[in-house]
PDB file of C-alpha atoms in Angstrom:
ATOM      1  CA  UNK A1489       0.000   0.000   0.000  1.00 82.00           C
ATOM      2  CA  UNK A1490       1.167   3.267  -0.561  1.00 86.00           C
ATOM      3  CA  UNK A1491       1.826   6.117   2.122  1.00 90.00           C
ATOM      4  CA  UNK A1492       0.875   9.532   0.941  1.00 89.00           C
ATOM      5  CA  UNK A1493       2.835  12.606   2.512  1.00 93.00           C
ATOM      6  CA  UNK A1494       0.850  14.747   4.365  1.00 92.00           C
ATOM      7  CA  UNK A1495      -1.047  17.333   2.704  1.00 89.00           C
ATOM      8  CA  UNK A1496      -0.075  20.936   3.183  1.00 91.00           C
ATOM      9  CA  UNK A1497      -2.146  23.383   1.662  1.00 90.00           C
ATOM     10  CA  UNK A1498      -0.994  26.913   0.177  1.00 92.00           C
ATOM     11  CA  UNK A1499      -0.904  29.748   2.432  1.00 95.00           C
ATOM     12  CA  UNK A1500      -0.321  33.399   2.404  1.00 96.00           C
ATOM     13  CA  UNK A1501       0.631  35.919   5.169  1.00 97.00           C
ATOM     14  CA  UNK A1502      -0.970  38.822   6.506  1.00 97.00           C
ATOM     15  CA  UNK A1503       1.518  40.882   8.660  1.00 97.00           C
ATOM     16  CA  UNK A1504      -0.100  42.527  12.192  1.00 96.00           C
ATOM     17  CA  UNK A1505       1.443  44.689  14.011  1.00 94.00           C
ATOM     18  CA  UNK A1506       0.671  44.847  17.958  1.00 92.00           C
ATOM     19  CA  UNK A1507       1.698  46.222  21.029  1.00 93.00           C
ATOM     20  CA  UNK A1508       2.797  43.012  21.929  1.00 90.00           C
ATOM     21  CA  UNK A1509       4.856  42.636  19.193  1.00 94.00           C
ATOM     22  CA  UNK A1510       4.683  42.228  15.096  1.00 95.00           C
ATOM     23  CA  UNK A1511       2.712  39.084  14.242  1.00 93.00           C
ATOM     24  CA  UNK A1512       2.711  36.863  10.555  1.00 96.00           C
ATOM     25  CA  UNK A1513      -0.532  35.229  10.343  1.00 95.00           C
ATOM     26  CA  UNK A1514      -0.298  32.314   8.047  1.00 97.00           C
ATOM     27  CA  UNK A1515      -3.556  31.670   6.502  1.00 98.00           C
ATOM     28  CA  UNK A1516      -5.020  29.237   4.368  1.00 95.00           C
ATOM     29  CA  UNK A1517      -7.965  28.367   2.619  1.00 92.00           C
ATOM     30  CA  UNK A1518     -11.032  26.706   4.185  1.00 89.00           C
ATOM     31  CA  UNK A1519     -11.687  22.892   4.476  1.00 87.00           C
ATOM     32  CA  UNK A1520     -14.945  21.077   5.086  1.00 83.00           C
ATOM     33  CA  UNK A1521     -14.416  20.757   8.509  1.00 89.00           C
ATOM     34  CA  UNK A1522     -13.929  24.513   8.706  1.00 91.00           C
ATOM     35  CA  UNK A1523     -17.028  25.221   6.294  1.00 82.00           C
ATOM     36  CA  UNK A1524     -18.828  22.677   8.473  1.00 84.00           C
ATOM     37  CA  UNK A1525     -17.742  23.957  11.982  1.00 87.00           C
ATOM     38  CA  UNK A1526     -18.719  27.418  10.485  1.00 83.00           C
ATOM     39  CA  UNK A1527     -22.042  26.444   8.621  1.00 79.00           C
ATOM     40  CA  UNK A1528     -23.132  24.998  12.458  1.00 80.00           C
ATOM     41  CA  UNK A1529     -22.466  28.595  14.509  1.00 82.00           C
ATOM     42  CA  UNK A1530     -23.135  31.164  11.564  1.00 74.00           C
ATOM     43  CA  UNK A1531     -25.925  29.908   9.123  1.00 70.00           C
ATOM     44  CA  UNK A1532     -27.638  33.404   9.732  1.00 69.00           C
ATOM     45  CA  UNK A1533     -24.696  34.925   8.270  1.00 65.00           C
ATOM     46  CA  UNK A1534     -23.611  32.790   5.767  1.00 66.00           C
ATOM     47  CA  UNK A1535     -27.069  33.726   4.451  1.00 65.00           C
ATOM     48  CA  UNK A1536     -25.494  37.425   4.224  1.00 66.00           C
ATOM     49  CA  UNK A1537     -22.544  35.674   2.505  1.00 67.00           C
ATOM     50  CA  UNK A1538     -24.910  34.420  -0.003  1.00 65.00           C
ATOM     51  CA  UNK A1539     -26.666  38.080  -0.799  1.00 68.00           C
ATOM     52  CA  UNK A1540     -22.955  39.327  -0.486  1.00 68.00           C
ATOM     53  CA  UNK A1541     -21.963  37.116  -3.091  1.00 68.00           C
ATOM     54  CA  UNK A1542     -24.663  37.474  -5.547  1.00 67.00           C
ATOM     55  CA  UNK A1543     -24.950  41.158  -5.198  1.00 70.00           C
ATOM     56  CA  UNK A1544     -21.096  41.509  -6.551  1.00 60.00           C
ATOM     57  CA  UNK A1545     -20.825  39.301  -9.302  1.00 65.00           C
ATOM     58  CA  UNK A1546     -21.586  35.647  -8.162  1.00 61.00           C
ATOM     59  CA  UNK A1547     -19.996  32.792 -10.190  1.00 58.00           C
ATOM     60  CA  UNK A1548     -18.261  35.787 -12.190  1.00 60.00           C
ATOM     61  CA  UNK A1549     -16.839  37.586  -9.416  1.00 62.00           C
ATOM     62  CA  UNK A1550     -13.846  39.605  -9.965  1.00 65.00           C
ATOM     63  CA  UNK A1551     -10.981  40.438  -7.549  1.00 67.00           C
ATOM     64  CA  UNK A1552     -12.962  43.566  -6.874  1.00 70.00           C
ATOM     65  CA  UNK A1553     -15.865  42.026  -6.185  1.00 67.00           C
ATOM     66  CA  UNK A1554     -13.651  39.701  -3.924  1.00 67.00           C
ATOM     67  CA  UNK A1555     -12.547  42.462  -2.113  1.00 69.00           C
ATOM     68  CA  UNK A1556     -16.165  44.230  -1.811  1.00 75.00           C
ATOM     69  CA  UNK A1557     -17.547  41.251  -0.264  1.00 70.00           C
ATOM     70  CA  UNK A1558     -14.828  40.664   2.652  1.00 71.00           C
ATOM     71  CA  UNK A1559     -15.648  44.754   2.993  1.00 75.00           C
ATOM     72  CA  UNK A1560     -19.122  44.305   2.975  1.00 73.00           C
ATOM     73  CA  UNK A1561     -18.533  40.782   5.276  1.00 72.00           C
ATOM     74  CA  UNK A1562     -16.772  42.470   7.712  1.00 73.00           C
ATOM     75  CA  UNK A1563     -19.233  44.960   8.610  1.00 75.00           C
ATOM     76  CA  UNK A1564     -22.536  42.373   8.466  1.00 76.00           C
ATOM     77  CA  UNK A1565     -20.843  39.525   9.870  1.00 79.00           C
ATOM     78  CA  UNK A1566     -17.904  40.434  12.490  1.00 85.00           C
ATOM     79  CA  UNK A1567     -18.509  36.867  14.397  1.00 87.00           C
ATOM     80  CA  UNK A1568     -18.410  34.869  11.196  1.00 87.00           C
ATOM     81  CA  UNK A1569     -15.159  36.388   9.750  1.00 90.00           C
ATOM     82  CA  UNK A1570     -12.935  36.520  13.039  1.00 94.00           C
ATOM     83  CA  UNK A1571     -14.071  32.483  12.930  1.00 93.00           C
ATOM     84  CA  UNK A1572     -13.191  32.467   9.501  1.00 92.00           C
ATOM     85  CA  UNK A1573      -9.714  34.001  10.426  1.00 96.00           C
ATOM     86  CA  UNK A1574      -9.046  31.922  13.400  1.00 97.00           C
ATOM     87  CA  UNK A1575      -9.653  28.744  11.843  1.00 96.00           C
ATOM     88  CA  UNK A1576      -7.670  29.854   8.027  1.00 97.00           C
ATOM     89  CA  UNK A1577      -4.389  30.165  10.621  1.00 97.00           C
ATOM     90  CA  UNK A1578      -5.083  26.755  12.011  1.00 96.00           C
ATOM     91  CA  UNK A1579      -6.694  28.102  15.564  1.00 96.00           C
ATOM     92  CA  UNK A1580      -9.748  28.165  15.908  1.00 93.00           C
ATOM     93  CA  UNK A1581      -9.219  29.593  19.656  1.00 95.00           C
ATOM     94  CA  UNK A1582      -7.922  32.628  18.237  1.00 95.00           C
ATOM     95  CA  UNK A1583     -11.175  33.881  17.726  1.00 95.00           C
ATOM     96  CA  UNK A1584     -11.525  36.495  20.112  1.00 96.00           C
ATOM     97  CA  UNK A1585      -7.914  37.735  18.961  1.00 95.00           C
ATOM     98  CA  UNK A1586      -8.963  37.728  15.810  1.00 96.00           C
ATOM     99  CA  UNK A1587     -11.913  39.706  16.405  1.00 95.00           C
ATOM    100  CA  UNK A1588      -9.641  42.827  17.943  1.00 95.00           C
ATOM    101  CA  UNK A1589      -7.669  42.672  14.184  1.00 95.00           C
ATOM    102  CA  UNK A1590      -7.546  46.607  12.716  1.00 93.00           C
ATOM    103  CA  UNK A1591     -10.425  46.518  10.313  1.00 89.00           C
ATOM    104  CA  UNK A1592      -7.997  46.434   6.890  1.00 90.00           C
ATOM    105  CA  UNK A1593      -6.385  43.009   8.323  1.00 95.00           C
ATOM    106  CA  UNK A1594      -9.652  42.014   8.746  1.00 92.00           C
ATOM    107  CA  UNK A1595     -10.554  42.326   5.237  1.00 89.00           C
ATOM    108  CA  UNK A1596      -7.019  41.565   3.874  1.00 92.00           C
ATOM    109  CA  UNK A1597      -7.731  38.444   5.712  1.00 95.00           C
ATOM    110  CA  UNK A1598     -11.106  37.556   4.532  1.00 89.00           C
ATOM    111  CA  UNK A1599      -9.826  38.381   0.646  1.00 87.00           C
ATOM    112  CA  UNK A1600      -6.762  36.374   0.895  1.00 92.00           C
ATOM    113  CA  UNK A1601      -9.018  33.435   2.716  1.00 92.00           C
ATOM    114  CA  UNK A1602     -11.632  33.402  -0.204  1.00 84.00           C
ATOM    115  CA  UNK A1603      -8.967  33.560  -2.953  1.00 85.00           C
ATOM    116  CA  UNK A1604      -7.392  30.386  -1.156  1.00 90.00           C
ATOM    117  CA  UNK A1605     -10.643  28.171  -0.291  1.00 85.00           C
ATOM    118  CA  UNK A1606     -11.928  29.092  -4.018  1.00 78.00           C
ATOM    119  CA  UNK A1607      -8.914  28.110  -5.523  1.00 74.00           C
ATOM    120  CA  UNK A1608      -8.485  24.790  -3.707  1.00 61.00           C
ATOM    121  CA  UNK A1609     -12.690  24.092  -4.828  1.00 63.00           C
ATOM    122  CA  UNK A1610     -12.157  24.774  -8.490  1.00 66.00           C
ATOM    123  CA  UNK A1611     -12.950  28.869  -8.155  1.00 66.00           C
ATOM    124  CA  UNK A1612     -15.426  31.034  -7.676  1.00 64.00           C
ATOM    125  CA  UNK A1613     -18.417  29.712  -9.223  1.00 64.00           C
ATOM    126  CA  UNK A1614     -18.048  26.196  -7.368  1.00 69.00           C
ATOM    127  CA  UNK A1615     -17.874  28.096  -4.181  1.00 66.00           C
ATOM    128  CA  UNK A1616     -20.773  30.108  -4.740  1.00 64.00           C
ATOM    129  CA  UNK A1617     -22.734  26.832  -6.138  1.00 68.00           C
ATOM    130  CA  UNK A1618     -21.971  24.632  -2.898  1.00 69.00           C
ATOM    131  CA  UNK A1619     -22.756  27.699  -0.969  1.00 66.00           C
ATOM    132  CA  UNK A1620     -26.363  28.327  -2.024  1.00 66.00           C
ATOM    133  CA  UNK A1621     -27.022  24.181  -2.305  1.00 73.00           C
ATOM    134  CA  UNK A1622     -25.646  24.605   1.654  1.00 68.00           C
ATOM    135  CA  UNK A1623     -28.307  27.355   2.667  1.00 65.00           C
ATOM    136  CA  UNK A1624     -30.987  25.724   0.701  1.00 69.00           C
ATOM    137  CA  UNK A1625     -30.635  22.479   2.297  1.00 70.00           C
ATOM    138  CA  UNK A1626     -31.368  24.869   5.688  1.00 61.00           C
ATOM    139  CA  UNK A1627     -34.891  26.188   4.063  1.00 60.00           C
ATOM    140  CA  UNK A1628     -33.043  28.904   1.420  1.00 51.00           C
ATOM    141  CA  UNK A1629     -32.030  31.864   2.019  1.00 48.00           C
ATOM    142  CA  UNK A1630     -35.320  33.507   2.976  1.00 49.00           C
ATOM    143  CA  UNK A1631     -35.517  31.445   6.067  1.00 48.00           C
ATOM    144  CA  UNK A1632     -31.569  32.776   7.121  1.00 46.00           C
ATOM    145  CA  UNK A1633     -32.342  35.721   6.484  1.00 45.00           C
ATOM    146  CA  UNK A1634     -35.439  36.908   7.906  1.00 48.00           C
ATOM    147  CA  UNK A1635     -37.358  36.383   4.563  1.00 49.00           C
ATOM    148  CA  UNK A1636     -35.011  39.261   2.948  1.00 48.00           C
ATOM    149  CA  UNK A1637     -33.973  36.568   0.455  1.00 45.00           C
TER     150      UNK A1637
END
């Protein structure tokens, strides 16, 4: 039988820098233990996420669109993203830490997060596909989103 090497996926760094000292966060894009984990404590918001993503260019999304939905993430769904963060650098304890991020790591984060996790599923329009099939097995987005959907 053959023994496959442990996976390591791509990451990209987001430099910090705190009182405490300058910190590299290495992040990564999301599994399905990490979309699972994240679909259980933020279905309300990943029903933003949905809106989010249709509203700036859905399966064709450009970088700009990218980087108008982490913006747009960021201020609809601070809970979901500092999970999102934690759990891209591998600790998903570092939530609260993550949370306290200036508001341009934040979204720095969230873009370089998306860009990873949409890469790793075959892009953008994959993502967005799995994403609404997720949120529609949970009633569709009208039901996540106070029938706003």
């Amino acid at each position: 039988m053959v023994k496959y090497p442990e996976y390591v996926p791509f990451t990209e760094s987001v430099d910090v820098r705190s009182k405490g000292g300058d910190i590299k966060l290495e992040l990564r894009g999301l599994n399905l233990t990490d979309l699972t984990a994240l679909f259980k404590t933020h279905l309300p918001d990943l029903g933003n996420l949905a809106m989010l993503l249709d509203q700036n260019g859905g399966a064709s999304m450009t970088e700009q669109g990218l980087l108008t939905t982490a913006t747009g993430l960021v201020s609809e769904a601070p809970g979901l993203v500092s999970n999102l963060i934690a759990r891209s650098a591998d600790d998903p304890d570092w939530v609260d830490s993550a949370a306290k991020l200036p508001l341009m790591k934040q979204i720095e984060a969230v873009t370089i997060i998306a860009r990873l996790t949409f890469d790793e599923v075959g892009g953008v329009k994959k993502t967005v596909a799995a994403l609404k099939e997720m949120v529609q097995a949970e009633g569709g987005l009208a039901s996540l989103t106070g029938g706003q959907g």
